[in-house]
Every structure is written in C-alpha cells, then in structure tokens.
CSV table of C-alpha atoms and ligand atoms in Angstrom, one decimal:
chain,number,residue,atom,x,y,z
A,1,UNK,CA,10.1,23.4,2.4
A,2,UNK,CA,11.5,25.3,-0.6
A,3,UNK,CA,9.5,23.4,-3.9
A,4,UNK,CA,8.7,25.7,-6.3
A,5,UNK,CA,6.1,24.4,-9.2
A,6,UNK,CA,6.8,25.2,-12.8
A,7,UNK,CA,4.7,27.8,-13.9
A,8,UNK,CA,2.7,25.4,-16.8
A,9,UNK,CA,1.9,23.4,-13.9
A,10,UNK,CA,0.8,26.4,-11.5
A,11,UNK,CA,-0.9,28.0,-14.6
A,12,UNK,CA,-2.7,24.5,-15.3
A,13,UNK,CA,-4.2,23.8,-11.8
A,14,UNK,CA,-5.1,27.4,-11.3
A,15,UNK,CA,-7.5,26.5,-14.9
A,16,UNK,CA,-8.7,23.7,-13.3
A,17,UNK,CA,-9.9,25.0,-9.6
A,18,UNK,CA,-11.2,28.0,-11.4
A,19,UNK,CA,-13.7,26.4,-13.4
A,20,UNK,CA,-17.7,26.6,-12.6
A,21,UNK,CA,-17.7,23.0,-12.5
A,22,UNK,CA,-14.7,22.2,-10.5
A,23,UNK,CA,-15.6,24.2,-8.1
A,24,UNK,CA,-19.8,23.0,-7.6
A,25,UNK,CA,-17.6,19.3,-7.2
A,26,UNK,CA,-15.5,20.6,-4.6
A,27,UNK,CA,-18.6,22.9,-2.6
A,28,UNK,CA,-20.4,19.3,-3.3
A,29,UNK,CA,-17.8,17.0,-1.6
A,30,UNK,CA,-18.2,19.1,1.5
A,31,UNK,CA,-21.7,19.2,1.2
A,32,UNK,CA,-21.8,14.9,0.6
A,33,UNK,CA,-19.4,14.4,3.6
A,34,UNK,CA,-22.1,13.0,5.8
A,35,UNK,CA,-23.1,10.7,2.9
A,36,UNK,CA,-19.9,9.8,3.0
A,37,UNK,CA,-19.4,8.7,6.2
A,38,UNK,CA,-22.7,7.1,6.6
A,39,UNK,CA,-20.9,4.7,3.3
A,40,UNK,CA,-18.3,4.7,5.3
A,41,UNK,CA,-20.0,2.9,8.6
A,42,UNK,CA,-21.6,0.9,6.6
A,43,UNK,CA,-18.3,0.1,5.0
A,44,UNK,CA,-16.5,-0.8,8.2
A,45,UNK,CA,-18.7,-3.1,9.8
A,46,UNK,CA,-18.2,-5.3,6.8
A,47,UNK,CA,-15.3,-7.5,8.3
A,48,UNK,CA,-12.2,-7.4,5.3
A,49,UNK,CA,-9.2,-8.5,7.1
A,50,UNK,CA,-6.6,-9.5,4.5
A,51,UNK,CA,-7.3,-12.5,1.7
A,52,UNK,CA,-11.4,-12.4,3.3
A,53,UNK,CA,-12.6,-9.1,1.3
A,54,UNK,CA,-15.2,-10.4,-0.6
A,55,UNK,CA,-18.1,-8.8,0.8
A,56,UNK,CA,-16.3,-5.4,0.7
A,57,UNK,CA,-15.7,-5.9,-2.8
A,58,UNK,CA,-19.5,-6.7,-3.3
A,59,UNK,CA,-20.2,-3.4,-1.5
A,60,UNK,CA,-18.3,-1.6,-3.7
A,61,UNK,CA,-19.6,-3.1,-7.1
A,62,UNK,CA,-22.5,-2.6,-5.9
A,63,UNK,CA,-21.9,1.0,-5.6
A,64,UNK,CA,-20.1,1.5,-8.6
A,65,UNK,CA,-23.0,0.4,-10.2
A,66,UNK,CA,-25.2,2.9,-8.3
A,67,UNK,CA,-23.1,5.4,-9.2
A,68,UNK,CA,-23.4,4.9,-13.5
A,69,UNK,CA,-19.5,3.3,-13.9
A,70,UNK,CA,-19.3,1.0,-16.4
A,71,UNK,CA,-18.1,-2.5,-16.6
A,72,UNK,CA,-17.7,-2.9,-13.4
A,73,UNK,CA,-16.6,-6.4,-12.1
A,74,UNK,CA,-14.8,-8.2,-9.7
A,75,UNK,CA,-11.3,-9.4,-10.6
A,76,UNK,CA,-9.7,-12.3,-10.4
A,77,UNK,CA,-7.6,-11.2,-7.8
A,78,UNK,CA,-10.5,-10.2,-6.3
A,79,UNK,CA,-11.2,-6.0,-6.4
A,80,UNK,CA,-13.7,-4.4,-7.3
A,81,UNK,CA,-13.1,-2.3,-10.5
A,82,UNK,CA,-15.3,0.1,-12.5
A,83,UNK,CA,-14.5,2.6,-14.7
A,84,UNK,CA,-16.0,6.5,-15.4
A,85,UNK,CA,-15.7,6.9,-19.4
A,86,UNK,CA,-13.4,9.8,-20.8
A,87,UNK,CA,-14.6,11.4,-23.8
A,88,UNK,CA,-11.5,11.3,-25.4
A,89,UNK,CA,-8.3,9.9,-26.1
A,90,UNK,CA,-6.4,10.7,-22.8
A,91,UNK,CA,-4.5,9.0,-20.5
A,92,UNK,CA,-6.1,6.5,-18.0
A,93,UNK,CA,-6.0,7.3,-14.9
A,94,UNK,CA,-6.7,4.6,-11.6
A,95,UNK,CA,-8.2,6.1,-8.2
A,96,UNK,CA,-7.7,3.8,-5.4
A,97,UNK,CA,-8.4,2.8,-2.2
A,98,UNK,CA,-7.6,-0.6,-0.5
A,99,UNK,CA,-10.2,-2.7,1.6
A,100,UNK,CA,-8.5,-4.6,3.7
A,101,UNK,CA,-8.0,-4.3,7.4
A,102,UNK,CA,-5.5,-5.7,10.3
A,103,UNK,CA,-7.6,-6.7,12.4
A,104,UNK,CA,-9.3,-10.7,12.3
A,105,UNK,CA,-12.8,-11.7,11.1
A,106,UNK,CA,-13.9,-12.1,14.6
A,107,UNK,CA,-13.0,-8.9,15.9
A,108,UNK,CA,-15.9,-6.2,17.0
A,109,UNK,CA,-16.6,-3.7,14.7
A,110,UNK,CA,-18.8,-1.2,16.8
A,111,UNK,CA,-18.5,2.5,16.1
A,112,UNK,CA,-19.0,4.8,18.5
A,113,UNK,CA,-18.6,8.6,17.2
A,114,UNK,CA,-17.9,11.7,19.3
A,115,UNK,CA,-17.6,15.0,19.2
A,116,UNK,CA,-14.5,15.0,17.3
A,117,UNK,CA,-13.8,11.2,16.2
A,118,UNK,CA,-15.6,8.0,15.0
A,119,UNK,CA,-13.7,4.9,16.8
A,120,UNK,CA,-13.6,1.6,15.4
A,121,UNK,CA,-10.5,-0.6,14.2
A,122,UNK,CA,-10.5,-0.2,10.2
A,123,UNK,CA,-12.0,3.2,10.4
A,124,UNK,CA,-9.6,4.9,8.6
A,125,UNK,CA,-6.9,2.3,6.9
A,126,UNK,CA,-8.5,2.0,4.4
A,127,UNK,CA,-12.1,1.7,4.9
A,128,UNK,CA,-11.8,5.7,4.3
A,129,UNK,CA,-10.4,5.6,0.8
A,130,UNK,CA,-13.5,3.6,-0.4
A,131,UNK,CA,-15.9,5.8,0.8
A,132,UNK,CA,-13.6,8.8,-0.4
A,133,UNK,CA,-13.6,7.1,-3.9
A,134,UNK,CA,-17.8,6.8,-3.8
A,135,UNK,CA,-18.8,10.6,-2.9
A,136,UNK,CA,-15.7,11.6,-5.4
A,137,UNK,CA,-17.6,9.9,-8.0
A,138,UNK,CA,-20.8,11.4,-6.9
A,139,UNK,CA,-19.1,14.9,-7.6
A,140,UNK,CA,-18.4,14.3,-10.5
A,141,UNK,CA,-21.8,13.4,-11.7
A,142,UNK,CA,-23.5,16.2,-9.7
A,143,UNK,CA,-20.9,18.6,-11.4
A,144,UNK,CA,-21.3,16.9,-14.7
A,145,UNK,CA,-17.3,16.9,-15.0
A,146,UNK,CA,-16.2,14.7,-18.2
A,147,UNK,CA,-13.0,13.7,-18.2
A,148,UNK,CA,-10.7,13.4,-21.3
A,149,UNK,CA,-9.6,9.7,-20.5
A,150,UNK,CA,-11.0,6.6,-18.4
A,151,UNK,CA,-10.9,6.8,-14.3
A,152,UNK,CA,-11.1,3.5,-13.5
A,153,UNK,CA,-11.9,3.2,-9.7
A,154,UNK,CA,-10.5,0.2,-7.9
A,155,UNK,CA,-10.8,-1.0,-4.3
A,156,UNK,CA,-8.2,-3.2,-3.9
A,157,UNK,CA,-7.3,-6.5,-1.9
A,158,UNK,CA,-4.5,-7.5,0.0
A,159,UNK,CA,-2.7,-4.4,0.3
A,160,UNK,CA,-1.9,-5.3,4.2
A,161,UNK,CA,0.6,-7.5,6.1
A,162,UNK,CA,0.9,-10.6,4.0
A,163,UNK,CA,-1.1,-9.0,1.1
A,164,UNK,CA,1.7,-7.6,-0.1
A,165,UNK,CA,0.2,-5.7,-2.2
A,166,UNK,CA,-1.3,-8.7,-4.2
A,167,UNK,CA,-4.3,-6.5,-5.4
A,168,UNK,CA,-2.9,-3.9,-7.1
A,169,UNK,CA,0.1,-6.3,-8.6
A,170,UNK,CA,-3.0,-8.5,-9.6
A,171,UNK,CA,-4.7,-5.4,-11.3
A,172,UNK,CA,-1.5,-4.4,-12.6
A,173,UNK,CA,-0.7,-7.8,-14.0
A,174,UNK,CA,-4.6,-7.6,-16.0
A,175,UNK,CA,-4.1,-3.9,-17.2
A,176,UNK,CA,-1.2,-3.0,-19.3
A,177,UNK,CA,-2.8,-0.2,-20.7
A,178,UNK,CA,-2.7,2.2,-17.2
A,179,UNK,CA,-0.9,5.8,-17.7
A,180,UNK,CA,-1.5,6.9,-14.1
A,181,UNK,CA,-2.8,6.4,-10.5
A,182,UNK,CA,-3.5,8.4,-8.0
A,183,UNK,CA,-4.0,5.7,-4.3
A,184,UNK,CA,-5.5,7.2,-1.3
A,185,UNK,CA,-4.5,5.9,2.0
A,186,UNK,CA,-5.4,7.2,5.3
A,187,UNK,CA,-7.8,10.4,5.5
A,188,UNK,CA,-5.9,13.3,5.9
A,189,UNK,CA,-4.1,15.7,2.8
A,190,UNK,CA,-0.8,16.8,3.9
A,191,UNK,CA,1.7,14.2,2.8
A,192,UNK,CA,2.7,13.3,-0.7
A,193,UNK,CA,4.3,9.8,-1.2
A,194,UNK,CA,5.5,9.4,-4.5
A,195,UNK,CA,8.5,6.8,-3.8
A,196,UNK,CA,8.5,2.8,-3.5
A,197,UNK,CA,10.1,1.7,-0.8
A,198,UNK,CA,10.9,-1.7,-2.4
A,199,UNK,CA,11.2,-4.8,0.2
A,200,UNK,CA,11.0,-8.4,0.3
A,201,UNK,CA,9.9,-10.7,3.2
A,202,UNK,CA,10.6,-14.3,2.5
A,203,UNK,CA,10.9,-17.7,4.7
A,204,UNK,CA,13.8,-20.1,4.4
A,205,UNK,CA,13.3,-23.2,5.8
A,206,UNK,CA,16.4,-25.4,6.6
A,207,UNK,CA,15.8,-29.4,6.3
A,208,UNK,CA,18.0,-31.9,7.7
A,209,UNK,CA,17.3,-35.8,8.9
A,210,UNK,CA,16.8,-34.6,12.7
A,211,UNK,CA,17.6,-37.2,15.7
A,212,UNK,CA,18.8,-37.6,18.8
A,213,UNK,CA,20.5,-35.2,21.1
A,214,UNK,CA,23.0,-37.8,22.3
A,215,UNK,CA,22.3,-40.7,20.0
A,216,UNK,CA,22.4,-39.0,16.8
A,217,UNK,CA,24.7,-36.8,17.6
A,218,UNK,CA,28.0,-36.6,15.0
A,219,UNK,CA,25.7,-38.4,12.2
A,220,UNK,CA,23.9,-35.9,11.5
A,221,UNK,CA,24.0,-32.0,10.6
A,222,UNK,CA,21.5,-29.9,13.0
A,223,UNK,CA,19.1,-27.6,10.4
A,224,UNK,CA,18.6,-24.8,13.4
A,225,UNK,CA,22.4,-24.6,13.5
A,226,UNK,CA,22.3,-24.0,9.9
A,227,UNK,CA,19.9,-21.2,10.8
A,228,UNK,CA,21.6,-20.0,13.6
A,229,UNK,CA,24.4,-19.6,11.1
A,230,UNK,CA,23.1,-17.9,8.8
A,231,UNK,CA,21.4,-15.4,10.7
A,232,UNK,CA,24.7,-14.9,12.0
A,233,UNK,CA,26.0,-14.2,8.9
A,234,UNK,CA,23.2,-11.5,7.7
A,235,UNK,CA,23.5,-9.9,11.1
A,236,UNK,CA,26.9,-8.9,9.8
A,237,UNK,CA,26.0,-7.5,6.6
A,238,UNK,CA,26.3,-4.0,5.8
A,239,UNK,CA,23.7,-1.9,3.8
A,240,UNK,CA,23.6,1.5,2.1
A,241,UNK,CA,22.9,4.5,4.4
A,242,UNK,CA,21.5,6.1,1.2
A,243,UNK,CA,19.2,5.2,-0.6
A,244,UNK,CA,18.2,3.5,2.9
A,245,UNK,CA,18.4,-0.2,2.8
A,246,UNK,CA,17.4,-2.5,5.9
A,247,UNK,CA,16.7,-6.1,6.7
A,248,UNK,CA,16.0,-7.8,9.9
A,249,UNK,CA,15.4,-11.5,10.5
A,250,UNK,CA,11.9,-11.2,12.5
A,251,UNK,CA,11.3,-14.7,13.0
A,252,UNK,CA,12.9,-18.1,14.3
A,253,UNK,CA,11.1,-21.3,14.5
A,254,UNK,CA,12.3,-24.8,15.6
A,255,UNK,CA,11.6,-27.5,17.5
A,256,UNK,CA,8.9,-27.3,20.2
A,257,UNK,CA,9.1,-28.4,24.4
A,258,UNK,CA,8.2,-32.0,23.9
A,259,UNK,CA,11.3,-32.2,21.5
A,260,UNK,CA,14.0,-30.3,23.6
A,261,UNK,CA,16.2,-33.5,23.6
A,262,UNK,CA,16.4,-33.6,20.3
A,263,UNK,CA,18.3,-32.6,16.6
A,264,UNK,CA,15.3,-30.9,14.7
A,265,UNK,CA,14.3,-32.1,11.3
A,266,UNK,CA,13.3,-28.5,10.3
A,267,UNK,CA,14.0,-24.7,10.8
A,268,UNK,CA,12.8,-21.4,9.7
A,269,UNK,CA,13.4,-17.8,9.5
A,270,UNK,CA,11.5,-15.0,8.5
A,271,UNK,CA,13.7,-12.1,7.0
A,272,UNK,CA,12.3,-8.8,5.6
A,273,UNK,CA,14.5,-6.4,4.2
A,274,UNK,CA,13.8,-3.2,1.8
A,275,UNK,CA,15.3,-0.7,-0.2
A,276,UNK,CA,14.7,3.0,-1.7
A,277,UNK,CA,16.6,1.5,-4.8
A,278,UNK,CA,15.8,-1.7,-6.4
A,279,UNK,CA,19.8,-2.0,-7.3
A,280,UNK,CA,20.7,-2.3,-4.0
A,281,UNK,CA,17.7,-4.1,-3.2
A,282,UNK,CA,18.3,-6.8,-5.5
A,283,UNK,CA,22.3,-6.3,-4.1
A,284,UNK,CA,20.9,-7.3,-0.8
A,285,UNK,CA,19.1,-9.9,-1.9
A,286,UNK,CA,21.9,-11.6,-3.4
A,287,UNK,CA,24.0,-11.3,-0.2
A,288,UNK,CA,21.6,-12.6,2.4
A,289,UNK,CA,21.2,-16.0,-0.6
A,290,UNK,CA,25.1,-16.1,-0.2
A,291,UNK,CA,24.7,-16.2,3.8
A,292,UNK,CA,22.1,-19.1,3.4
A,293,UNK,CA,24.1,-20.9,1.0
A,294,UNK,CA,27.2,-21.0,2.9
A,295,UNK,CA,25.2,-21.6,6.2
A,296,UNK,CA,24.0,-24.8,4.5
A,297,UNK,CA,27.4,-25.3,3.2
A,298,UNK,CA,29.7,-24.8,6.5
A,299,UNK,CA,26.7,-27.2,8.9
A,300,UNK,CA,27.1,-29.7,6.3
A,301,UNK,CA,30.5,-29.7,6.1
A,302,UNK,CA,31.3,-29.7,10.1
A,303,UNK,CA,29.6,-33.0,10.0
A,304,UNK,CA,29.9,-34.6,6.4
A,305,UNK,CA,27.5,-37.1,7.0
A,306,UNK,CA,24.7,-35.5,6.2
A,307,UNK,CA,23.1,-32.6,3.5
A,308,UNK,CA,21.5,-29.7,4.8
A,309,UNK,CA,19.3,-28.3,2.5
A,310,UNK,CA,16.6,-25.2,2.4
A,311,UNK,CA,13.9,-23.8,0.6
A,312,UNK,CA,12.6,-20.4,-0.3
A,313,UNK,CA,8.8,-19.1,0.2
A,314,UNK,CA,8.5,-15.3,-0.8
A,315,UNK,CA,5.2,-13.3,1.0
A,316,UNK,CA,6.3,-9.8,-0.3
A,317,UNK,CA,8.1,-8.9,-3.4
A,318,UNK,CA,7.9,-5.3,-4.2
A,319,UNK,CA,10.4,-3.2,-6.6
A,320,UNK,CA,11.9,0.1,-5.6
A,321,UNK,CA,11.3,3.2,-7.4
A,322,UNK,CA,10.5,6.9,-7.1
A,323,UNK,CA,8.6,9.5,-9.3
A,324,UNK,CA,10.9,12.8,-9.7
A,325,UNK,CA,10.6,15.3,-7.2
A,326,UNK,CA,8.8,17.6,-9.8
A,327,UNK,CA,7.4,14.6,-11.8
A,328,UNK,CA,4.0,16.7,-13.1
A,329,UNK,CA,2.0,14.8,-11.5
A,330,UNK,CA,4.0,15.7,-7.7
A,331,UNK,CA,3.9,19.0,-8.2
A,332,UNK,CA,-0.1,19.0,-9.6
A,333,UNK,CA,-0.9,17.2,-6.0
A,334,UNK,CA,1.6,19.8,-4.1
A,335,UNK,CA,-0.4,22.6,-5.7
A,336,UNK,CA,-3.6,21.3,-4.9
A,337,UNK,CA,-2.9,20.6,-1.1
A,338,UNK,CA,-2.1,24.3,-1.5
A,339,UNK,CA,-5.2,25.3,-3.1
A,340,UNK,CA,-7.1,23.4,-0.1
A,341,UNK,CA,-4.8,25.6,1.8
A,342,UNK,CA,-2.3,23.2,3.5
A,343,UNK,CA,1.5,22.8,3.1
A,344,UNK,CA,2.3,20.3,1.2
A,345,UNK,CA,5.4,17.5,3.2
A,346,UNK,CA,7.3,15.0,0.3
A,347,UNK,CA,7.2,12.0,2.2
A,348,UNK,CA,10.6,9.9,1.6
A,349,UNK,CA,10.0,6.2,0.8
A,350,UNK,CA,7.1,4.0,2.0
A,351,UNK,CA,5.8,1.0,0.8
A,352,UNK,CA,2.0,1.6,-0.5
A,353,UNK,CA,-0.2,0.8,-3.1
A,354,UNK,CA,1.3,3.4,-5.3
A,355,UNK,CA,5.0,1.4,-5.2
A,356,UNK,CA,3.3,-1.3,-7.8
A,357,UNK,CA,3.2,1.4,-10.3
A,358,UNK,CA,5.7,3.4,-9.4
A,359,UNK,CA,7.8,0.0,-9.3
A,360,UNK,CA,6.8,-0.4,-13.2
A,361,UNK,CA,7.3,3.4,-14.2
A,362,UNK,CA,4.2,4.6,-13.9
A,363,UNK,CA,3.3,7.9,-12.5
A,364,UNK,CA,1.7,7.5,-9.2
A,365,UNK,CA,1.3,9.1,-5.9
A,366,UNK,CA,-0.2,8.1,-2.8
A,367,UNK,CA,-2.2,10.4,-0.7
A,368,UNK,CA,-4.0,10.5,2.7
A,369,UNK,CA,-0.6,10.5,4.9
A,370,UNK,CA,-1.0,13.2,7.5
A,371,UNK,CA,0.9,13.2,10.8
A,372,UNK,CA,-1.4,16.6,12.0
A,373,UNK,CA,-4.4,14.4,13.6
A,374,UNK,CA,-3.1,11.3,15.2
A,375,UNK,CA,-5.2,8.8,14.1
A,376,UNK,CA,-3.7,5.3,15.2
A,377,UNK,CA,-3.8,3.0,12.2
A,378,UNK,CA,-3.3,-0.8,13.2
A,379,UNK,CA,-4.2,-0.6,16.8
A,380,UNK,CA,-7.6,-2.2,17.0
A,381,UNK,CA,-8.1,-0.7,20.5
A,382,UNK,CA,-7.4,3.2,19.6
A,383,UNK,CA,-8.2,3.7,15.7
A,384,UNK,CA,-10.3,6.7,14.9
A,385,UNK,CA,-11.4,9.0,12.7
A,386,UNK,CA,-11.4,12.5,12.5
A,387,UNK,CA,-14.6,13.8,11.0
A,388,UNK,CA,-13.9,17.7,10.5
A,389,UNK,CA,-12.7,18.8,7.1
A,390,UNK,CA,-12.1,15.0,5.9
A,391,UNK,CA,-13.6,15.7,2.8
A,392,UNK,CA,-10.9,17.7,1.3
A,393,UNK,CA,-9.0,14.1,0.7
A,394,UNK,CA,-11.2,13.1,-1.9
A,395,UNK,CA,-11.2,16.9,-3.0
A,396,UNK,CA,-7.5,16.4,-3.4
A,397,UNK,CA,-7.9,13.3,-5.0
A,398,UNK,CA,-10.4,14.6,-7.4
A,399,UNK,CA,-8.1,17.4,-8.1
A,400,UNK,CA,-5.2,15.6,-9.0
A,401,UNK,CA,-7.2,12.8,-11.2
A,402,UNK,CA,-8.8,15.5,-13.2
A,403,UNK,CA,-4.6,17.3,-13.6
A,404,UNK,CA,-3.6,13.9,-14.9
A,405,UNK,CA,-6.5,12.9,-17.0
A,406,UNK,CA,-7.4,15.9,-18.8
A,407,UNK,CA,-11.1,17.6,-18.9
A,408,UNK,CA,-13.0,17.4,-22.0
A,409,UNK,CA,-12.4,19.8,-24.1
A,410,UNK,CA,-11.0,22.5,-21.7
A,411,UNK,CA,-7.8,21.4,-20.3
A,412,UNK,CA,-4.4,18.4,-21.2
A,413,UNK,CA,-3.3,16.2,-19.0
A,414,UNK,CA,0.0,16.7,-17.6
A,415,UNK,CA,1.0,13.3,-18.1
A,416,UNK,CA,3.7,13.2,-20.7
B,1,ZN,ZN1,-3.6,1.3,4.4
C-alpha cells in the first residue's frame, strides 16, 4: 500500500527503537515469551465467558500487583485496572486487552500444544492480550523504561456478543481524563484498526391482547403480524454503499407448537444494524423506528378494535468514528509493524474495544488483527494459537504506548 509517514513521525520512532533501553525491552519480550504463555495457560483455563469474568479479573489484579502498578482495583463494571506511573505531565495512555470468551462456563478448557500451535477455545480472543499486557509490563520494569505520563493497564469485560462493549464504555464512563489507548485483540501484528464500526442490536417486542384463531378473530389486532410488517418494511430500506451501512433482522420469536391455533399475545425481533458513520447510523436508526411505528400503526388500524403496541430493549449501542488515516498515532503503529519488519494493512471499519474511544474522539487503535496465520477465533472446536514470534504483539504494543505517552525526559508524545 502507498502510506507514507511524515518525517517527525519517522524521525520520532526511529529515537525511540534506537535507544539502549527500548531495545533490552524488546530483546526481553522475546526472551519472556515462554513466561508469557505459561500466564497465558493459566489464563485460559479460568472460564470468562461474557458477564462471568470475575475470576479473570482477580488473576489479573493479582498480577498487576505482582508486577509494582499502583492502585490497582476492580471496577465497578468489573475490569481489572492498574496503572504504571509517568514521571511527568504527559498524556495517559490505556493498554488493553479484553477477558472474555464465546464459549459457556461449562465448556472444556484443555490445552493441548504442538509443534506449531496451542489449541484450546479462548486461546487467543482475548485471553492473549492479557498475557501480552503482563510480560509488556515486565519489560518495562526489566528495561527500567519511565514513561512521561500514566499507562493504565485494563483487562476489560464484556467486550463479546452481548457485552457490547460494556467494559470499556464502563471504564470510559469512570475516566474522563484518558488522552489515548492503544487495545490488543488477537495475537498477530499486521493489521491496524483505527475505525468504529458503529452498530446497534436492539429487540422490539410487539404486545397485543392475543386470542383465538377462529374465535378472536376480527376483535383483535395479531402482534406477529405487526412484526411480520415491519420487518417487511426494513427489508425494503436502502442504506449507504459508503460509508458502509447494514442491518439485518436476525431474529423472530412468537408463539410456540402448543399455541399454533392461536392470535399471540407477544412478538419479537432482533435487528442489528451498523455504520462507518454515526450520521447515517443514527439516519438508520430513525428509519427502521418509522417502520415499527407504522407497523404498529397499519395492524391496528386493519382491525380498529384493538392497540398494538411495542417496546424497545437495546444490547449494543456503539457510536461510529474513525481516527485519520495519518492520525500520529496510525502512522507511529504503521512504523513500528515496520520496525518489527512486517507490512503494515489499514483495516476498514470493525467494531472493537478501540470504537468506545474512538466513538468519543479519542485517539485509539486496535491491534493483534492478522489474517497471515489462521487462527479461528469463536470456534470452540478449532481455536489455536500460534506460538512462533507472538511476542512481537506486545512489542508493538509497547512500541506504540511509549510513541503516544512520551519517555521521560528523552522523547514527546505525539499526541496533540
Ligand atoms: Zn476479541
């Protein structure tokens, strides 16, 4: 891809990878990487599927502790945060990793390691970010880097599924004093994700009186009509090509076998839709409202006897919103991957940690997406992890934090 860095930014990370220190962090991160994944076996035979990560989160404050952060705690949304003092006034800077899984409490966590790969569902997404975030603190201590401003580590909850990304708006929500964050999800270094993919995923549930087939029938309005009309209606609607903008009804509920003589009291649909811009996002959002509304509207009205009405339950709310393609802090992480000696890809869109931040302008970037090694996130039965040369993602990580928060006395951030 033609990207080319400005040369502040080129001369700045060519500073930082050249110093004596920098460098004994990055030789020790290689060194650490069976440490590493020894945390990280540990790690994933603590069961954290989505809303249960509790013991995870003790792990890590535990850890954190180990490791000399300060103030370290467990939030009240439930992740475990501790923070690495700057010496100075600089920006601070969040490295994160999330600690959930897909997979349910009861399923076997037994890793078996290979030659090339260590299997087990949850070895990688994201159990790898947490360990990646304990030997990169480890590194940093052994090198006796000091960073101008606060890294404050965070292993997050419910980034998955129905998470939403609850932990980081949660750590969001308590912190409005962030400048930066640099997420980590996955294990390789290739791809930069620096855009929010912002998307929605909300129930509407139609209510009605519900009756007979035959007896009831022409008193009453029928709720799963209402629903069958208004996913009618959204099926019609038509979205931006660019920025991208999708939505897809994904569920259907009503009724069950011992009722199939009968007018449903109730109905519900499931409907997620996203956006790379939060206008047409919230655009959409309108629309598919307006399709509900007049669903409700036209059921009621074929009958007149009889009100439906419908309620609104949202799972996922997150805002749409992209860094520049040469914010600083995109092309500091494209020069690293270089300096690790990878190409760099800019990933479009994608809904990750980093879209809370990014959805509230602040600089973030997510790394760890890397389509080289096939690694098969979310499939319980195939998830693995490729052991060679994983420790440049925390190298990468380390990289970047250190661009964006400054180090003592020798070089600025590059945050504005
Ligand atoms: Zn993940």
């Amino acid at each position: 891809m033609d990207y080319s860095l400005k040369p502040e930014i080129q001369a700045l990370m060519d500073q930082i990878t050249g110093m004596e220190s920098v460098q004994k962090a990055l030789a020790f991160l290689k060194e650490d990487h069976e440490n590493s994944i020894a945390e990280q076996l540990e790690l994933v035979q603590i069961p954290a599927p989505t809303f249960h990560e509790e013991k995870r989160a003790e792990y890590m404050a535990a850890k954190f502790r180990e490791l000399g952060l300060t103030d370290v705690h467990i939030d009240r949304t439930g992740n475990a945060v501790g923070t690495r003092k700057g010496v100075g006034n600089g920006p601070k800077i969040v490295i994160d990793g999330h600690m959930d899984t897909v997979y349910p409490l009861d399923t076997p966590l037994n890793p078996v390691r290979d030659e090339e790969f260590i299997h087990c569902p949850g070895i990688v997404d994201d159990t790898r970010a947490c360990a990646a975030e304990l030997t990169l603190i480890r590194a940093l201590n052994e090198a006796g880097i000091e960073t101008e401003g606060d890294l404050v580590f965070t292993a997050t909850v419910q980034e998955e599924g129905k998470g939403g990304f609850g932990g980081m708006k949660g750590f969001f929500e308590d912190n409005k004093d962030i400048d930066g964050a640099v997420c980590m999800d996955g294990c390789g270094i290739q791809g930069i994700i620096y855009q929010s993919t912002g998307f929605k995923t909300i129930e509407v549930e139609f209510h009605g009186i519900g009756g007979h087939a035959y007896g009831a029938f022409g008193d009453v309005a029928n709720p799963l009509h209402a629903a069958g009309r208004a996913v009618a209606k959204i099926a019609d609607l038509k979205v931006p090509t660019n920025p991208k903008t999708t939505y897809c009804v994904s569920n259907f509920h009503a009724g069950n076998d011992a009722g199939i003589h009968a007018i449903v009291p109730h109905a519900s649909i499931k409907i997620n839709y996203r956006s790379n811009g939060q206008e047409e996002l919230e655009a959409l959002d309108k629309e598919i409202m307006r399709c509900i509304e007049e669903a409700c509207k036209e059921e009621t009205e074929r009958w007149g006897k009889d009100t439906i009405t419908y309620t609104v339950k949202t799972f996922c709310d997150v805002r749409a919103g992209s860094l520049g393609e040469h914010d600083p802090l995109v092309e500091a992480t494209w020069a690293s991957i270089r300096y690790l000696g990878t190409e760099p890809e800019l990933m479009k869109g994608g809904p990750t940690n980093a879209s809370i931040p990014i959805g509230l302008g602040i600089p973030a970037v997510c790394l760890g997406n890397d389509d080289r090694v096939e690694i098969y996130c979310h499939n319980a039965a195939m998830e693995r992890f490729p052991v060679k040369d994983t420790y440049e993602m925390p190298q990468l990580a380390m990289l970047v934090a250190l661009a964006a928060s400054g180090i003592a006395g020798k070089t600025k951030s590059i945050l504005k």
